[in-house]
Structures are given as structure tokens and as C-alpha cells.
Short mmCIF file of C-alpha atoms and ligand atoms in Angstrom, two decimals:
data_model
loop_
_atom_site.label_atom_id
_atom_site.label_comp_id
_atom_site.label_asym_id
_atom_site.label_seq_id
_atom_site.Cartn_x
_atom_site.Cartn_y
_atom_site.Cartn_z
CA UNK N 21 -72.31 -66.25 32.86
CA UNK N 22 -71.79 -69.29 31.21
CA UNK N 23 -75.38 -70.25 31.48
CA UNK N 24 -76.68 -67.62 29.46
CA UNK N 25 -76.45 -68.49 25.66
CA UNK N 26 -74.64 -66.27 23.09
CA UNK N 27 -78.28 -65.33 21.43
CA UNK N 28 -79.44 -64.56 24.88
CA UNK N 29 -76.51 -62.26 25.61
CA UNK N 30 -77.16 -60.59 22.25
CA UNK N 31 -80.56 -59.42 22.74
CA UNK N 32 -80.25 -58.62 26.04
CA UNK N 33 -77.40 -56.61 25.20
CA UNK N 34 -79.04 -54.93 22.30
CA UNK N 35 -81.71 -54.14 24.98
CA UNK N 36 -78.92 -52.34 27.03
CA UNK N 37 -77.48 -50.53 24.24
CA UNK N 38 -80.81 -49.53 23.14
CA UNK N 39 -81.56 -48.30 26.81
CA UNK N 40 -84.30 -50.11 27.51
CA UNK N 41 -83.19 -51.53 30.56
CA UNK N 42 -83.47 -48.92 33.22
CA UNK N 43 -80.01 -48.09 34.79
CA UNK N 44 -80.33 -48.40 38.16
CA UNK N 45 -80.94 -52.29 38.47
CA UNK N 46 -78.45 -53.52 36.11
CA UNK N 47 -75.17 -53.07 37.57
CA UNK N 48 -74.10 -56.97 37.15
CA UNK N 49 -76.56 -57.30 34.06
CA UNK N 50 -74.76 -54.57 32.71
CA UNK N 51 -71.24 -55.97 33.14
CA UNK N 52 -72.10 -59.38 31.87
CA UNK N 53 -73.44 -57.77 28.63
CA UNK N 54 -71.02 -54.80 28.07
CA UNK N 55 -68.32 -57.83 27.81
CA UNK N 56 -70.07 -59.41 25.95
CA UNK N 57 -71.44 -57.01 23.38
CA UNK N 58 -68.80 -53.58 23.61
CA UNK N 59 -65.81 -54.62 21.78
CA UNK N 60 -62.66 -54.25 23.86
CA UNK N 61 -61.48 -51.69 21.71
CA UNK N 62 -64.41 -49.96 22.65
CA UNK N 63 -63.81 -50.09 26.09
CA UNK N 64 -65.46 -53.82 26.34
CA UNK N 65 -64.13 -56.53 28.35
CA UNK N 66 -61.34 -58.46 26.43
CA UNK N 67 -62.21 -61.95 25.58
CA UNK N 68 -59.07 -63.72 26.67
CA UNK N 69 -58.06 -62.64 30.29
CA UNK N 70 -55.00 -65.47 30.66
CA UNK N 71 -52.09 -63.72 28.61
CA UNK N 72 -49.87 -66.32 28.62
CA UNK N 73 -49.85 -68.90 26.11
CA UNK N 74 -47.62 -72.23 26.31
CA UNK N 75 -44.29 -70.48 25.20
CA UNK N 76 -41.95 -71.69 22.12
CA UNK N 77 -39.12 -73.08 22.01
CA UNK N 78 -39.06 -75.46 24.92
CA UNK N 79 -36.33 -76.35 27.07
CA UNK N 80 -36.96 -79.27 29.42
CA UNK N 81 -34.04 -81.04 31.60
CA UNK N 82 -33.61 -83.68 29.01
CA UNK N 83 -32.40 -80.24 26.35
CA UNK N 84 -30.12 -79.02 28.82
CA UNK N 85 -28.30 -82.26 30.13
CA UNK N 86 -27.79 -83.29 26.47
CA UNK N 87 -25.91 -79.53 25.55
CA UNK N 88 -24.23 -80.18 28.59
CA UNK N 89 -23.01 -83.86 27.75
CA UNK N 90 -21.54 -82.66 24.77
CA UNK N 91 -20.09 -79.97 26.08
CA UNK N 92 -18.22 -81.99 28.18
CA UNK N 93 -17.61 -84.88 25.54
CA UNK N 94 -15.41 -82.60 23.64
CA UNK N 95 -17.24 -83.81 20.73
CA UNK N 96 -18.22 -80.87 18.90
CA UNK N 97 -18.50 -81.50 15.26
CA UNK N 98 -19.92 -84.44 13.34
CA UNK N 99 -16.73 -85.38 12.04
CA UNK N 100 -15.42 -86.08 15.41
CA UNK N 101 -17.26 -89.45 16.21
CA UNK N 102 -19.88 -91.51 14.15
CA UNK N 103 -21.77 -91.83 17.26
CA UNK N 104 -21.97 -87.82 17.72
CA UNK N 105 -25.23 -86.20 18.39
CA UNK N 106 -25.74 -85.38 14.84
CA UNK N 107 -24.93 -89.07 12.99
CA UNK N 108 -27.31 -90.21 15.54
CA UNK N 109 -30.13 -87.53 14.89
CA UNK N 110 -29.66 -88.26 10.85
CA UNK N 111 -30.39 -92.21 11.94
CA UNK N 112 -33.33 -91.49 14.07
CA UNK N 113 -35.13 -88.85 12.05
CA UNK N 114 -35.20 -90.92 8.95
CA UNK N 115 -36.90 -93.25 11.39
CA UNK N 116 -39.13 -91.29 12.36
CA UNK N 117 -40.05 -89.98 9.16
CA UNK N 118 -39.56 -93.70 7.24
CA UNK N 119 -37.03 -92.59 5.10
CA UNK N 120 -34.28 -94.34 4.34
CA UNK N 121 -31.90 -91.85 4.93
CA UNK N 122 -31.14 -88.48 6.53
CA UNK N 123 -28.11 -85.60 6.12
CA UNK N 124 -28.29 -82.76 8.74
CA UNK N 125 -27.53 -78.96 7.47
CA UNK N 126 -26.94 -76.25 9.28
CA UNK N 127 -30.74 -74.70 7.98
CA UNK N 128 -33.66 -75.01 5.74
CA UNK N 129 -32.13 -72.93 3.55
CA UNK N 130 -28.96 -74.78 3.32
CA UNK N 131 -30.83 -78.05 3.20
CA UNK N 132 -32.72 -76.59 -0.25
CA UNK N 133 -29.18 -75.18 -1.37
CA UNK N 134 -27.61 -78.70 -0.67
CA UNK N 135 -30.49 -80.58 -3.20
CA UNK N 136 -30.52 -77.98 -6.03
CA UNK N 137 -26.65 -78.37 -6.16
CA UNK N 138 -26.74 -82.52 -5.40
CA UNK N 139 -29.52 -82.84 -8.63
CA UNK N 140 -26.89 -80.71 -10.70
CA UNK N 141 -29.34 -78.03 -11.21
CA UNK N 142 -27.47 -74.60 -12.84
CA UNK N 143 -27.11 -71.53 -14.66
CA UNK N 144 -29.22 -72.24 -17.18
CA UNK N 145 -31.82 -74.20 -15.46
CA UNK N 146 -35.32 -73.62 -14.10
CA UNK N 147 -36.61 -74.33 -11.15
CA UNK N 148 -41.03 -73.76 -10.47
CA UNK N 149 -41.91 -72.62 -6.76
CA UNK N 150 -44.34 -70.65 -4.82
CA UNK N 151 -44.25 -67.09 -4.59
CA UNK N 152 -45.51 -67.29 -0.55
CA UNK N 153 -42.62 -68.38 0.98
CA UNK N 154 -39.66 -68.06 3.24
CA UNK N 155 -36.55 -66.38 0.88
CA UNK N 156 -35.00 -69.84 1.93
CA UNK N 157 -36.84 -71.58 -0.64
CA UNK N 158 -35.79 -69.60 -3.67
CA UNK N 159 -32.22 -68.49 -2.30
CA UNK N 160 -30.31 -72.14 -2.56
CA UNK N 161 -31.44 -71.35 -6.76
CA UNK N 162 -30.34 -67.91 -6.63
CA UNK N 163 -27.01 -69.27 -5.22
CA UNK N 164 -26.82 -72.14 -7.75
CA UNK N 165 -27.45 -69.52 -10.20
CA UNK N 166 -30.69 -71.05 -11.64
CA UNK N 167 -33.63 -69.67 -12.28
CA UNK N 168 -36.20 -69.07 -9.74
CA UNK N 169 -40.09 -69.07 -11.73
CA UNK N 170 -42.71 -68.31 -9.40
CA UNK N 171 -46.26 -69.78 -9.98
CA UNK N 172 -49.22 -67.98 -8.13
CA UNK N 173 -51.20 -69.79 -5.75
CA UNK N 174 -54.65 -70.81 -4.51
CA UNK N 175 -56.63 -68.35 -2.98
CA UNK N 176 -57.92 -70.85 0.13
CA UNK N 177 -54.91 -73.57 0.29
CA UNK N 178 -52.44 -70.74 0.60
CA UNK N 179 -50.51 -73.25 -1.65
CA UNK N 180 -48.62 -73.40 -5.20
CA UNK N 181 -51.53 -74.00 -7.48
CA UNK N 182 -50.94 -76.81 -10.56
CA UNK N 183 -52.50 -75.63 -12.89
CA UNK N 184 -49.84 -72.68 -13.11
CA UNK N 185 -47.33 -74.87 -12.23
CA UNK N 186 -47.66 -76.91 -15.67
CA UNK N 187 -48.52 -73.48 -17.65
CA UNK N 188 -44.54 -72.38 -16.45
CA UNK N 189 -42.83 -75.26 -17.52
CA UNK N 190 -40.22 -74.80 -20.42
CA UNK N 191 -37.38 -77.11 -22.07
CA UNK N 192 -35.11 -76.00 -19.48
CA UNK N 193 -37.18 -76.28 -16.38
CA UNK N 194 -34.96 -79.21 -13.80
CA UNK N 195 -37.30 -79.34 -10.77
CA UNK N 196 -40.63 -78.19 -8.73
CA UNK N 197 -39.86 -76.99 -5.34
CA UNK N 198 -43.53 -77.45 -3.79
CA UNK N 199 -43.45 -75.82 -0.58
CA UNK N 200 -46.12 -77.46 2.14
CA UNK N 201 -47.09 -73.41 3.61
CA UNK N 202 -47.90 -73.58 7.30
CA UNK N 203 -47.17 -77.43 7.63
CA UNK N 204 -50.29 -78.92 5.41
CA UNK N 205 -49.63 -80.75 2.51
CA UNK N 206 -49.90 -79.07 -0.60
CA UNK N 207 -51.91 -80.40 -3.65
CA UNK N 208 -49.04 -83.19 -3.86
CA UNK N 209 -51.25 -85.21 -6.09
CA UNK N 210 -51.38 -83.05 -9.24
CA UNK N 211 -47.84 -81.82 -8.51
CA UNK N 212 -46.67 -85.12 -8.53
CA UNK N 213 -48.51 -85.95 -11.54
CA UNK N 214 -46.95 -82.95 -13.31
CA UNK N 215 -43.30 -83.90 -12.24
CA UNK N 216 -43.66 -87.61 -13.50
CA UNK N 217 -45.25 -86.33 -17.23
CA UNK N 218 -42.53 -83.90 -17.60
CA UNK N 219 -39.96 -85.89 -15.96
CA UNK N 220 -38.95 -83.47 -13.56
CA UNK N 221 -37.31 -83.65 -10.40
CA UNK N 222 -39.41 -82.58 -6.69
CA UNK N 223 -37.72 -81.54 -3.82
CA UNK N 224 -40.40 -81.06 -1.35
CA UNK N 225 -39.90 -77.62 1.06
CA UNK N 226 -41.08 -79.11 4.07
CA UNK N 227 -39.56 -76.86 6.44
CA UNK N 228 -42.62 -75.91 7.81
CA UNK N 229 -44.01 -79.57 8.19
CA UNK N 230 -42.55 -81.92 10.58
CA UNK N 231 -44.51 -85.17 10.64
CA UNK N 232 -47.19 -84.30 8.95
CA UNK N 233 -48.70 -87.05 6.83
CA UNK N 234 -50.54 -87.60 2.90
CA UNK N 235 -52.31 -90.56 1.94
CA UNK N 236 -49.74 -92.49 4.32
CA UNK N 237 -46.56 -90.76 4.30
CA UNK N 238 -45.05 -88.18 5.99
CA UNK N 239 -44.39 -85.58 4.07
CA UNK N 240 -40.66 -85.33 2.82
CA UNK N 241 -40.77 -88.78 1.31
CA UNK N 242 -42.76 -88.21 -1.45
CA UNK N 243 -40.92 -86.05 -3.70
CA UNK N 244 -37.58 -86.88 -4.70
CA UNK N 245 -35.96 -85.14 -1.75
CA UNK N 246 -37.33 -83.51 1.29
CA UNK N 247 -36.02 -80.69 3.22
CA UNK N 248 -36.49 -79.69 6.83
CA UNK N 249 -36.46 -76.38 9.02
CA UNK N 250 -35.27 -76.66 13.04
CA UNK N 251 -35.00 -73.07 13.32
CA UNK N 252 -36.19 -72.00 16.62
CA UNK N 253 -40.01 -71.19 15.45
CA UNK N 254 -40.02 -74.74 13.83
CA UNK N 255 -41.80 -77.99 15.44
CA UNK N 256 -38.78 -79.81 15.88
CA UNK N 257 -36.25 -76.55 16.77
CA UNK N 258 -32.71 -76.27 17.55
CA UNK N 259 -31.99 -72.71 17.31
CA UNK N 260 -30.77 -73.13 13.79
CA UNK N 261 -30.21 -76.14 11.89
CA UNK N 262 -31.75 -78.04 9.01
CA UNK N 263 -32.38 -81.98 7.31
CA UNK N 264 -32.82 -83.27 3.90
CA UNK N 265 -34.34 -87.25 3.89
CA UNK N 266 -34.91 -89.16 0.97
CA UNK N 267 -34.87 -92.74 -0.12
CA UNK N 268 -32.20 -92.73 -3.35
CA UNK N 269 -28.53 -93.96 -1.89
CA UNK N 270 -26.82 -92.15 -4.74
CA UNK N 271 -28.42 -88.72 -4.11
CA UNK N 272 -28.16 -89.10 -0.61
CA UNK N 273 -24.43 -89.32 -0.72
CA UNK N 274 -24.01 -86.50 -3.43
CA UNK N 275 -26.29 -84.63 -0.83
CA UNK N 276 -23.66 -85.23 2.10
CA UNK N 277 -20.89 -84.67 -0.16
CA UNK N 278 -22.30 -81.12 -1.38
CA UNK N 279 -22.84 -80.25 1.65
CA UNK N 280 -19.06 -81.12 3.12
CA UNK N 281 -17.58 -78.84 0.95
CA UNK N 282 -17.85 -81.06 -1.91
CA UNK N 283 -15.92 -83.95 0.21
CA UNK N 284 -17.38 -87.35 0.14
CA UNK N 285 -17.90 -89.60 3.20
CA UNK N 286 -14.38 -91.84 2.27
CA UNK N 287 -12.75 -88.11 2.42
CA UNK N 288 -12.06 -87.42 -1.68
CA UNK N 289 -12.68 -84.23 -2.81
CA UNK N 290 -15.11 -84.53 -6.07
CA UNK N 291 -17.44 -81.59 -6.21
CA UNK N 292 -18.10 -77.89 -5.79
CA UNK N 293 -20.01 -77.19 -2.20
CA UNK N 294 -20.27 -74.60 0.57
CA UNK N 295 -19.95 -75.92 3.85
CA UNK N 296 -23.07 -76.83 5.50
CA UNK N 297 -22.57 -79.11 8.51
CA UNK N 298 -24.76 -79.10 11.49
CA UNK N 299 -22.22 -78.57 14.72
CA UNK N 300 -23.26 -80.86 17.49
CA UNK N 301 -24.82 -78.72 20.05
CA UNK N 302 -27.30 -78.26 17.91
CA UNK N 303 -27.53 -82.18 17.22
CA UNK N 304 -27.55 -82.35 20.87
CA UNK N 305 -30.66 -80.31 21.16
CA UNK N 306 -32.71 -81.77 17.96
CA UNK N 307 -32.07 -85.45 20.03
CA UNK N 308 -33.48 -84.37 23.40
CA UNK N 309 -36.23 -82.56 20.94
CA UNK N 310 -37.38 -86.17 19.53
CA UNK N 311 -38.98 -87.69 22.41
CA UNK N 312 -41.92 -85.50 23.35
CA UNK N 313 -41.91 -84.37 18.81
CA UNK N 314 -45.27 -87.03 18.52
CA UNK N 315 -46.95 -86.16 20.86
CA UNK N 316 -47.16 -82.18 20.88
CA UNK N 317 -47.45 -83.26 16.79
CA UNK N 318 -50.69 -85.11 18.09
CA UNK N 319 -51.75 -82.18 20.26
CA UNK N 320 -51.36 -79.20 17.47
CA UNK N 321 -53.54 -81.23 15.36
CA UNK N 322 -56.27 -81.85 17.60
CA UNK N 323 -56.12 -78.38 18.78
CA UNK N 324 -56.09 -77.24 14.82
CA UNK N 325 -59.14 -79.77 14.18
CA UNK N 326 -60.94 -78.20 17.19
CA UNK N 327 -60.63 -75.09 15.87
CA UNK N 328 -61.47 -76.00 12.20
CA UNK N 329 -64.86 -77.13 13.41
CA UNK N 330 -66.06 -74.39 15.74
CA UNK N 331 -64.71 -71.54 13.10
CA UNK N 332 -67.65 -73.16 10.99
CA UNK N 333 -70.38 -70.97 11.91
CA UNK N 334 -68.42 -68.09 11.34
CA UNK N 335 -68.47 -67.49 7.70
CA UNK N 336 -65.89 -64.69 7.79
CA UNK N 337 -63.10 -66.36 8.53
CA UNK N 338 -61.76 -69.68 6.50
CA UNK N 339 -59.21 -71.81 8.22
CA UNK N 340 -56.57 -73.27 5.72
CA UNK N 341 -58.03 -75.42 2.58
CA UNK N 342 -56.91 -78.73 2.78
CA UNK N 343 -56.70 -81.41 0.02
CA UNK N 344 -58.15 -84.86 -0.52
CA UNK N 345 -55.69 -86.98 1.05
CA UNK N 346 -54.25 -85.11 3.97
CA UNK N 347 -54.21 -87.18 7.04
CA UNK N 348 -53.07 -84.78 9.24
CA UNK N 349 -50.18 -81.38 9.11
CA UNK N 350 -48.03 -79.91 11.37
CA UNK N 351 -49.60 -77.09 12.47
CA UNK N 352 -46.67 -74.75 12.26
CA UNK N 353 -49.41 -72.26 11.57
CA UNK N 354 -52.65 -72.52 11.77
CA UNK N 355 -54.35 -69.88 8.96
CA UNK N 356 -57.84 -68.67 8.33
CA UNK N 357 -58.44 -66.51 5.07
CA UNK N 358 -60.00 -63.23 6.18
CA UNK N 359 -63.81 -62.45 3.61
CA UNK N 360 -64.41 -58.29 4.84
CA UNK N 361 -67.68 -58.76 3.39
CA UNK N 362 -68.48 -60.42 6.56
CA UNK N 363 -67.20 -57.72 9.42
CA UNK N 364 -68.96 -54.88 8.04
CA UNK N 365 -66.16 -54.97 5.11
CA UNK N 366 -63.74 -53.52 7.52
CA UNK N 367 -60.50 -54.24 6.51
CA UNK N 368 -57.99 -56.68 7.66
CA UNK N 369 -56.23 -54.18 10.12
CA UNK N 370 -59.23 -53.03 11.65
CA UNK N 371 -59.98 -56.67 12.17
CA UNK N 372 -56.50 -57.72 13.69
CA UNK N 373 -56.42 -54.33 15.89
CA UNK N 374 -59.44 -55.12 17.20
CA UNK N 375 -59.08 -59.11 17.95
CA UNK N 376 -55.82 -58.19 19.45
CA UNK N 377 -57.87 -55.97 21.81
CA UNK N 378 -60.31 -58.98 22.49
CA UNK N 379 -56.42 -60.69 23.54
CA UNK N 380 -55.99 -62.74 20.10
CA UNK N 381 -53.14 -61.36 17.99
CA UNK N 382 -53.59 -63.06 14.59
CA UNK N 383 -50.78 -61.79 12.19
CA UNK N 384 -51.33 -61.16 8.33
CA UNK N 385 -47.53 -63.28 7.93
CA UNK N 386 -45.65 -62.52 4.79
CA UNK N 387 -45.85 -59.35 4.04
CA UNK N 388 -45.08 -59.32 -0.05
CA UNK N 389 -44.66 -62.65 -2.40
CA UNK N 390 -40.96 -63.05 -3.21
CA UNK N 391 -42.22 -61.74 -6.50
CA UNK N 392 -42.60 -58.58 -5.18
CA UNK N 393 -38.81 -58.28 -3.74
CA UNK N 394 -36.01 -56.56 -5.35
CA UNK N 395 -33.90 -59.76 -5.76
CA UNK N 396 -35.63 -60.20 -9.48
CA UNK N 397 -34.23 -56.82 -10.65
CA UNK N 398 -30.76 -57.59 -9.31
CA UNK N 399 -30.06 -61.09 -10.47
CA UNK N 400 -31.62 -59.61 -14.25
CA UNK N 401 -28.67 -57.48 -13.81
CA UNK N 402 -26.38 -60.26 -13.36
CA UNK N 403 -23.34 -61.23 -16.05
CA UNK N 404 -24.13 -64.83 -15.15
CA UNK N 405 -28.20 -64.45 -15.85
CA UNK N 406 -27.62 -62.68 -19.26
CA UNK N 407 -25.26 -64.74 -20.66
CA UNK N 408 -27.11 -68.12 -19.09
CA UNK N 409 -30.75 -67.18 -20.52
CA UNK N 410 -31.45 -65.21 -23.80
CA UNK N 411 -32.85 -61.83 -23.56
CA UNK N 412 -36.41 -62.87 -24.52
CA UNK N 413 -36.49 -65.60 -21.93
CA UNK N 414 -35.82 -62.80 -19.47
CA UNK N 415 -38.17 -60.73 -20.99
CA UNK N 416 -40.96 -63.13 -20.07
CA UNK N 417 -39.45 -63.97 -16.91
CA UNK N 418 -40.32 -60.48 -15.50
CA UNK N 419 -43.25 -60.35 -17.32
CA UNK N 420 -45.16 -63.32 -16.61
CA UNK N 421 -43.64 -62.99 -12.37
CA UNK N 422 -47.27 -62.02 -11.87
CA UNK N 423 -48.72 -63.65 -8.90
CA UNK N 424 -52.12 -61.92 -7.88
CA UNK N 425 -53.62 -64.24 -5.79
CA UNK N 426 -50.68 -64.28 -3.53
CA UNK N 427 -50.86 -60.22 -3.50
CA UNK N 428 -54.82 -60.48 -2.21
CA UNK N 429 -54.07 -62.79 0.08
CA UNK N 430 -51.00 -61.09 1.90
CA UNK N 431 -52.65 -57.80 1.67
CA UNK N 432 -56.08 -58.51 2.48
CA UNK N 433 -56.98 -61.52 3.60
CA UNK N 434 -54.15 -63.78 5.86
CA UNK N 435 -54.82 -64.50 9.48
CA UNK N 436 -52.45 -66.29 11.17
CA UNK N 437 -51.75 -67.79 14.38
CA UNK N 438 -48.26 -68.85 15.01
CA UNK N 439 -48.79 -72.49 16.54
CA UNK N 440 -45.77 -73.86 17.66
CA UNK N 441 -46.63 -72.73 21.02
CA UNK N 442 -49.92 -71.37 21.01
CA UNK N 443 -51.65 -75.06 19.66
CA UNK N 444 -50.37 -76.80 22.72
CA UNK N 445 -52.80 -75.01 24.88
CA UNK N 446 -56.11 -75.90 26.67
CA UNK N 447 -59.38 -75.87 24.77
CA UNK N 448 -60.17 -72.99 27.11
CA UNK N 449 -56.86 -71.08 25.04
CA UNK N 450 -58.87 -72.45 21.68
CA UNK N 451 -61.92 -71.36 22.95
CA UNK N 452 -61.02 -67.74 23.51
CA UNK N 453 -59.85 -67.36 19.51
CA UNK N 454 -63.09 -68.02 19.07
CA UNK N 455 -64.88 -66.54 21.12
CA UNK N 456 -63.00 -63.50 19.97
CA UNK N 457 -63.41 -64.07 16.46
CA UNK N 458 -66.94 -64.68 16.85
CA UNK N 459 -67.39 -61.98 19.01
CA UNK N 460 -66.08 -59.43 16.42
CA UNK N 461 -68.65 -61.20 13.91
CA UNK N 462 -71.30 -60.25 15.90
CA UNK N 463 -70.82 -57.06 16.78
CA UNK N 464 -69.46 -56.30 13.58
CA UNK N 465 -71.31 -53.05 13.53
CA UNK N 466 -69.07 -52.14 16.19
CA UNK N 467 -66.34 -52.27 13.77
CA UNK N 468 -66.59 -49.22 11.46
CA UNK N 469 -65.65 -47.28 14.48
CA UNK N 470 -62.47 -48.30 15.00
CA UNK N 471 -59.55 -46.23 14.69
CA UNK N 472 -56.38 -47.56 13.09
C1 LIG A 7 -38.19 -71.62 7.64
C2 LIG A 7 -38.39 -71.91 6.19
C3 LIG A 7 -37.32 -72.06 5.29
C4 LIG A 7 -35.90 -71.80 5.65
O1 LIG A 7 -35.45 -72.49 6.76
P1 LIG A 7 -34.30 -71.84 7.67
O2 LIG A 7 -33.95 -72.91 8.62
O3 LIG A 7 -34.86 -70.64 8.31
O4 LIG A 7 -33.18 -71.50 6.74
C5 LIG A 7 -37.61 -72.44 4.00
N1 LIG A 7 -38.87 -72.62 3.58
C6 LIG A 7 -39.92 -72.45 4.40
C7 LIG A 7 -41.29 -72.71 3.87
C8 LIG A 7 -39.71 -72.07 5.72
O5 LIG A 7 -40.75 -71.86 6.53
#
């Protein structure tokens, strides 16, 4: 079977369906092409036959006898010993990452909360993000009362595009939140460039993208601040649990002190802050985590680069734009941008429903921007928002929270395979996404059949 080329199968199979081939000496023939050329939907053979893919999160001994340890140490939050499970993972991910230093949170979302709050951003204040997000990114500036503005983004990055960026800035804007979506680095260049001319502050939403590296950094070191995810679907997982690194001393602390309840590290109480420390079994598991973090890092990007180039000759799908400068991501998700003009303009769902038949299940991901979520309509509500911006800036605000790239793209056009797991595989498991994908490309006419 393997012999026989994928043009080969094609016409023979066309031959079949055309009945041509007399019936009664092509059992095997047969077989061979209906998998080939009948979609599985259509009562084809499914691409994929292994249904197991290499599972996420993963516990090894080394995750299990460090719970245990601490268990048994009795040391169970970071205040308890300097050489507890989180002080220690603070010291050796800001290795890892070459920053200088590191303050472990309790989430992403806390970690973002912690950095608006530490850069004394307020009612009042604005704060430019992307629209295609996790609610974590926009909810520590809901919760410092500030004002989330949402820029669209670009149709093949997935990312916050610049040019809107700048177009959103006002007097009272404090910070960019870029987000890197899927692990890749956004366009960190421009965004960069537009911080430093309007002298703004960037706290980098890298929840999504452990290790991953731009013209020689990882990302997270770049912007003023960087903030990390190790919720359970994350690279670097601990059920929940979160990081900010950064380089600046002075922010640092006020980071660690906003996020001890406003407490600083010699114990005086100086701030406002929620309470945001990460307990130590879940320092525990982020340490036994660290050790095998390169080289599955290594592994998803191979696997993604694999992918990247065989997807090539299928114009259809188009994996993930990424920008001058990116030297490699974290594959959190790996993305392809779905063009219907190329499957017989069947839509996405016909697409999906099928491929999962073939054994691939792609999902579209975020179902609406954050601009499209009732949050806007309640904070515009909100005592605090009226008195803190005047009634025409509020008028624009809803307005101009406009995003329609980011509509197309969750509605019509996101594939996406979550990684963590999955892009640890064999290149036999890469193989089969595209042999699936390219199967439905070429047997596209196949597709206007299918029921949803
Ligand atoms: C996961 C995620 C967050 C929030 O992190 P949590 O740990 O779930 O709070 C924020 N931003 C992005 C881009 C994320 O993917």
C-alpha cells in the first residue's frame, strides 16, 4: 500500500468509482482505493487507525515523589521555608528563561492581575490587548478597574496587529498587553517599537509560550514584565499555578508585594493586593516538571516544523504566520487558518466533522473575541467606569470595540490542534494529520455531501 503513490491511488480510484474496473477481481484493489478515495464519513476507511495520542499532563515518578516529599515535609506554603518548592522554582525558572528574577502566582490570570496592579495601572487608565484571548488577559484590568481596549488582529498570525495597536492609543493609555496566541511570538518588533515612542509600559501574556524564543530571547524578557500559565493544558503544568519574570529589581519586589496581600518580603504592609501565592504542592510539581521542559520544548517544535512543511502543498489550510525573527515557539497549539475556497467551499464544520471521521479532531478554539462577551455592557454600567472615563470616551469605547478579523477567523476559519500532548508524537501521528487533511483536499468533491 505504501508503494503505490497518492496520484496513482487517485486515478485508480477514480477508475473504481467510475466503474470501470470490473467487480469481481478487485476485492483487495478495491479496499486499498475505497480508503483511500471514500471519505470516512462516507463509509471510507479512517486515516488514523492508532487513537491514542501521547496524553497531557504527564506524571512520571519524579512528579509523584516530589508531591509526596512535601507532603511529608510539612512544608506547605512558601512562607514556610526559603528553600520550599516554590522559592526554588522562582530561582530556577528565571534561569531557565534568563531573567533575572521570578515571583510564582497561583495562575496566569493572577500573574497579569499582579503586573497591572505592581505598574500602578487604574481607574482611569488604558490598557491595549488582543481581542483572541483567554478572559485571563483582560480580567486582572477589569479587576484593577482599568480599561480594557481591544485591537483586532491579523488574519494569518492569529496575533494583535500594530498597526491598530498605535491607531488605539490615547493620553491615558498605561500599557500594551501583547499576548503571544498559541505560543509564537507575536509581531514583538513593531509592538515594541510602539511602546518605546509612546512610552508605554509591555507586559508580555506569555501564558501560552514557555521557552519559546525571538531574535535570542525567550519570550517573557522582552517586554517590561512577562507572565506565565502552568495550568494543566500548559507546557510547563501544575494543575493551576502561574509566574511573572522580569529583569527590573524594583518592579519585581512591588510584584511580590502585590501579590502577598500587599506585604513586602521584610513583612510591612505598604500596598493594596489580593492574595496570590502559589501553595507548594504545586511548586512541588512545576520542579519535577523542569527537567524533561527542553526537551519535549525541542520535540513540539520539530514536530510543528514537520508539519509546517508537508501542509505546503495543501493550499487550503495555512499553519500559523510567523514573524521575521522567531527562532522557535512553544507549540501550545499548533493552528492552520482554514481558505473554504479550497474544499469545495464547504464550511469549517463540514471540514472538522469530516477530518474527525478521517481520526483528526482539529477544534475551531475560541469561540467569540472577548469583544463579543457581555463583560463590556456590564462594566459600562459600572459607578466606577462612569465616573473614571467621560461619557464620550465610553461612547467610543463601545463603538470602536470592533474587531472583524478576529470574528472571521473564530467563525470561519481556525483549526487547531491542541499540542501539549499531541506534538510529542511519532512522525507516523504527524503523518496521519496530513494525510487526513490532504485526503479531504482531494476528495473534496466528496465534501458537499456531508451532513452536519
Ligand atoms: C491560559 C491563559 C491565560 C490565563 O492563565 P490561567 O493560568 O488559566 O489563569 C491568560 N492568557 C492566555 C493567552 C492563556 O492562554
Amino acid at each position: 500500500m505504501k508503494k503505490i503513490s497518492r496520484r496513482q491511488f487517485m486515478t485508480t480510484a477514480s477508475a473504481v468509482t467510475l466503474g470501470v474496473v470490473a467487480t469481481n477481481n478487485v476485492s483487495a484493489f478495491e479496499k486499498i482505493s475505497s480508503s483511500a478515495n471514500t471519505l470516512a464519513i462516507a463509509g471510507g476507511t479512517p486515516v488514523r487507525q492508532n487513537k491514542t495520542w501521547p496524553k497531557w499532563p504527564q506524571a512520571d515518578e519524579k512528579v509523584i515523589e516530589s508531591v509526596t516529599k512535601t507532603t511529608r515535609s510539612g512544608i506547605w506554603c512558601r512562607i514556610d521555608s526559603p528553600n520550599g518548592t516554590v522559592p526554588t522554582f522562582e530561582k530556577e525558572y528565571a534561569s531557565l528563561m534568563g531573567a533575572k528574577y521570578c515571583v510564582a502566582t497561583g495562575s496566569g490570570t493572577q500573574s497579569l492581575h499582579t503586573c497591572v496592579e505592581a505598574l500602578g495601572i487604574g481607574p482611569g487608565d488604558e490598557v491595549i490587548t488582543s481581542p483572541y484571548t483567554d478572559m485571563g488577559t483582560i480580567s486582572g484590568i477589569l479587576s484593577a478597574r482599568a480599561l480594557p481596549v481591544l485591537a483586532d488582529i491579523d488574519r494569518e498570525s492569529f496575533q494583535l496587529d500594530p498597526k491598530i495597536v498605535e491607531r488605539l492609543i490615547t493620553p491615558n493609555t498605561k500599557a500594551i498587553i501583547p499576548v503571544h496566541i498559541m505560543g509564537q511570538p507575536c509581531d514583538l518588533d513593531s509592538i515594541m517599537a510602539i511602546a518605546k515612542k509612546h512610552n508605554l509600559y509591555v507586559i508580555e501574556d506569555a501564558c501560552q509560550a514557555h521557552l519559546a524564543q525571538f531574535r535570542g530571547k525567550r519570550l517573557g524578557t522582552i517586554g517590561d514584565v512577562g507572565c506565565f500559565s502552568h495550568q494543566s493544558s500548559k507546557t510547563i503544568p501544575c494543575g493551576e499555578g502561574g509566574s511573572i519574570i522580569g529583569d527590573n529589581e524594583e518592579l519585581m519586589d512591588q510584584c511580590y508585594t502585590v501579590m502577598n496581600h500587599g506585604t513586602n518580603k521584610k513583612g510591612r504592609s505598604i500596598t493594596i493586593g489580593p492574595k496570590y501565592r502559589m501553595n507548594e504542592f504545586e511548586g512541588a510539581v512545576l520542579l519535577a516538571q523542569l527537567p524533561k521542559a527542553i526537551e519535549r520544548w525541542k520535540r513540539r517544535n520539530e514536530n510543528a516544523a514537520y508539519l509546517t512543511a508537508k501542509l505546503k502543498s495543501c493550499p487550503g489550510v495555512v499553519p500559523q504566520k510567523l514573524y521575521d525573527g522567531t527562532e522557535s515557539g512553544s507549540f501550545y497549539l499548533y493552528t492552520m487558518g482554514y481558505r473554504k475556497e479550497h474544499f469545495n467551499n464547504v464550511d469549517r464544520a463540514v471540514f472538522l466533522k469530516a477530518l474527525a471521521a478521517e481520526g483528526i479532531n482539529l477544534s475551531p478554539y475560541i469561540a467569540n473575541g472577548l469583544h463579543r462577551e457581555s463583560w463590556v455592557d456590564h462594566i459600562l454600567g459600572l459607578r466606577v467606569y462612569q465616573a473614571m472615563y467621560s461619557p464620550a470616551r465610553l461612547k467610543q469605547y463601545k463603538e470602536e470595540l470592533q474587531c472583524p478579523v478576529c470574528d472571521k477567523v473564530c467563525n470561519e476559519e481556525m483549526l487547531m490542534l491542541w499540542a501539549s500532548g499531541p506534538l510529542l508524537g511519532t512522525k507516523k501521528d504527524m503523518d496521519d494529520i496530513v494525510d487526513a487533511i490532504m485526503k479531504l483536499y482531494e476528495n473534496k468533491d466528496q465534501l458537499s455531501k456531508v451532513q452536519l
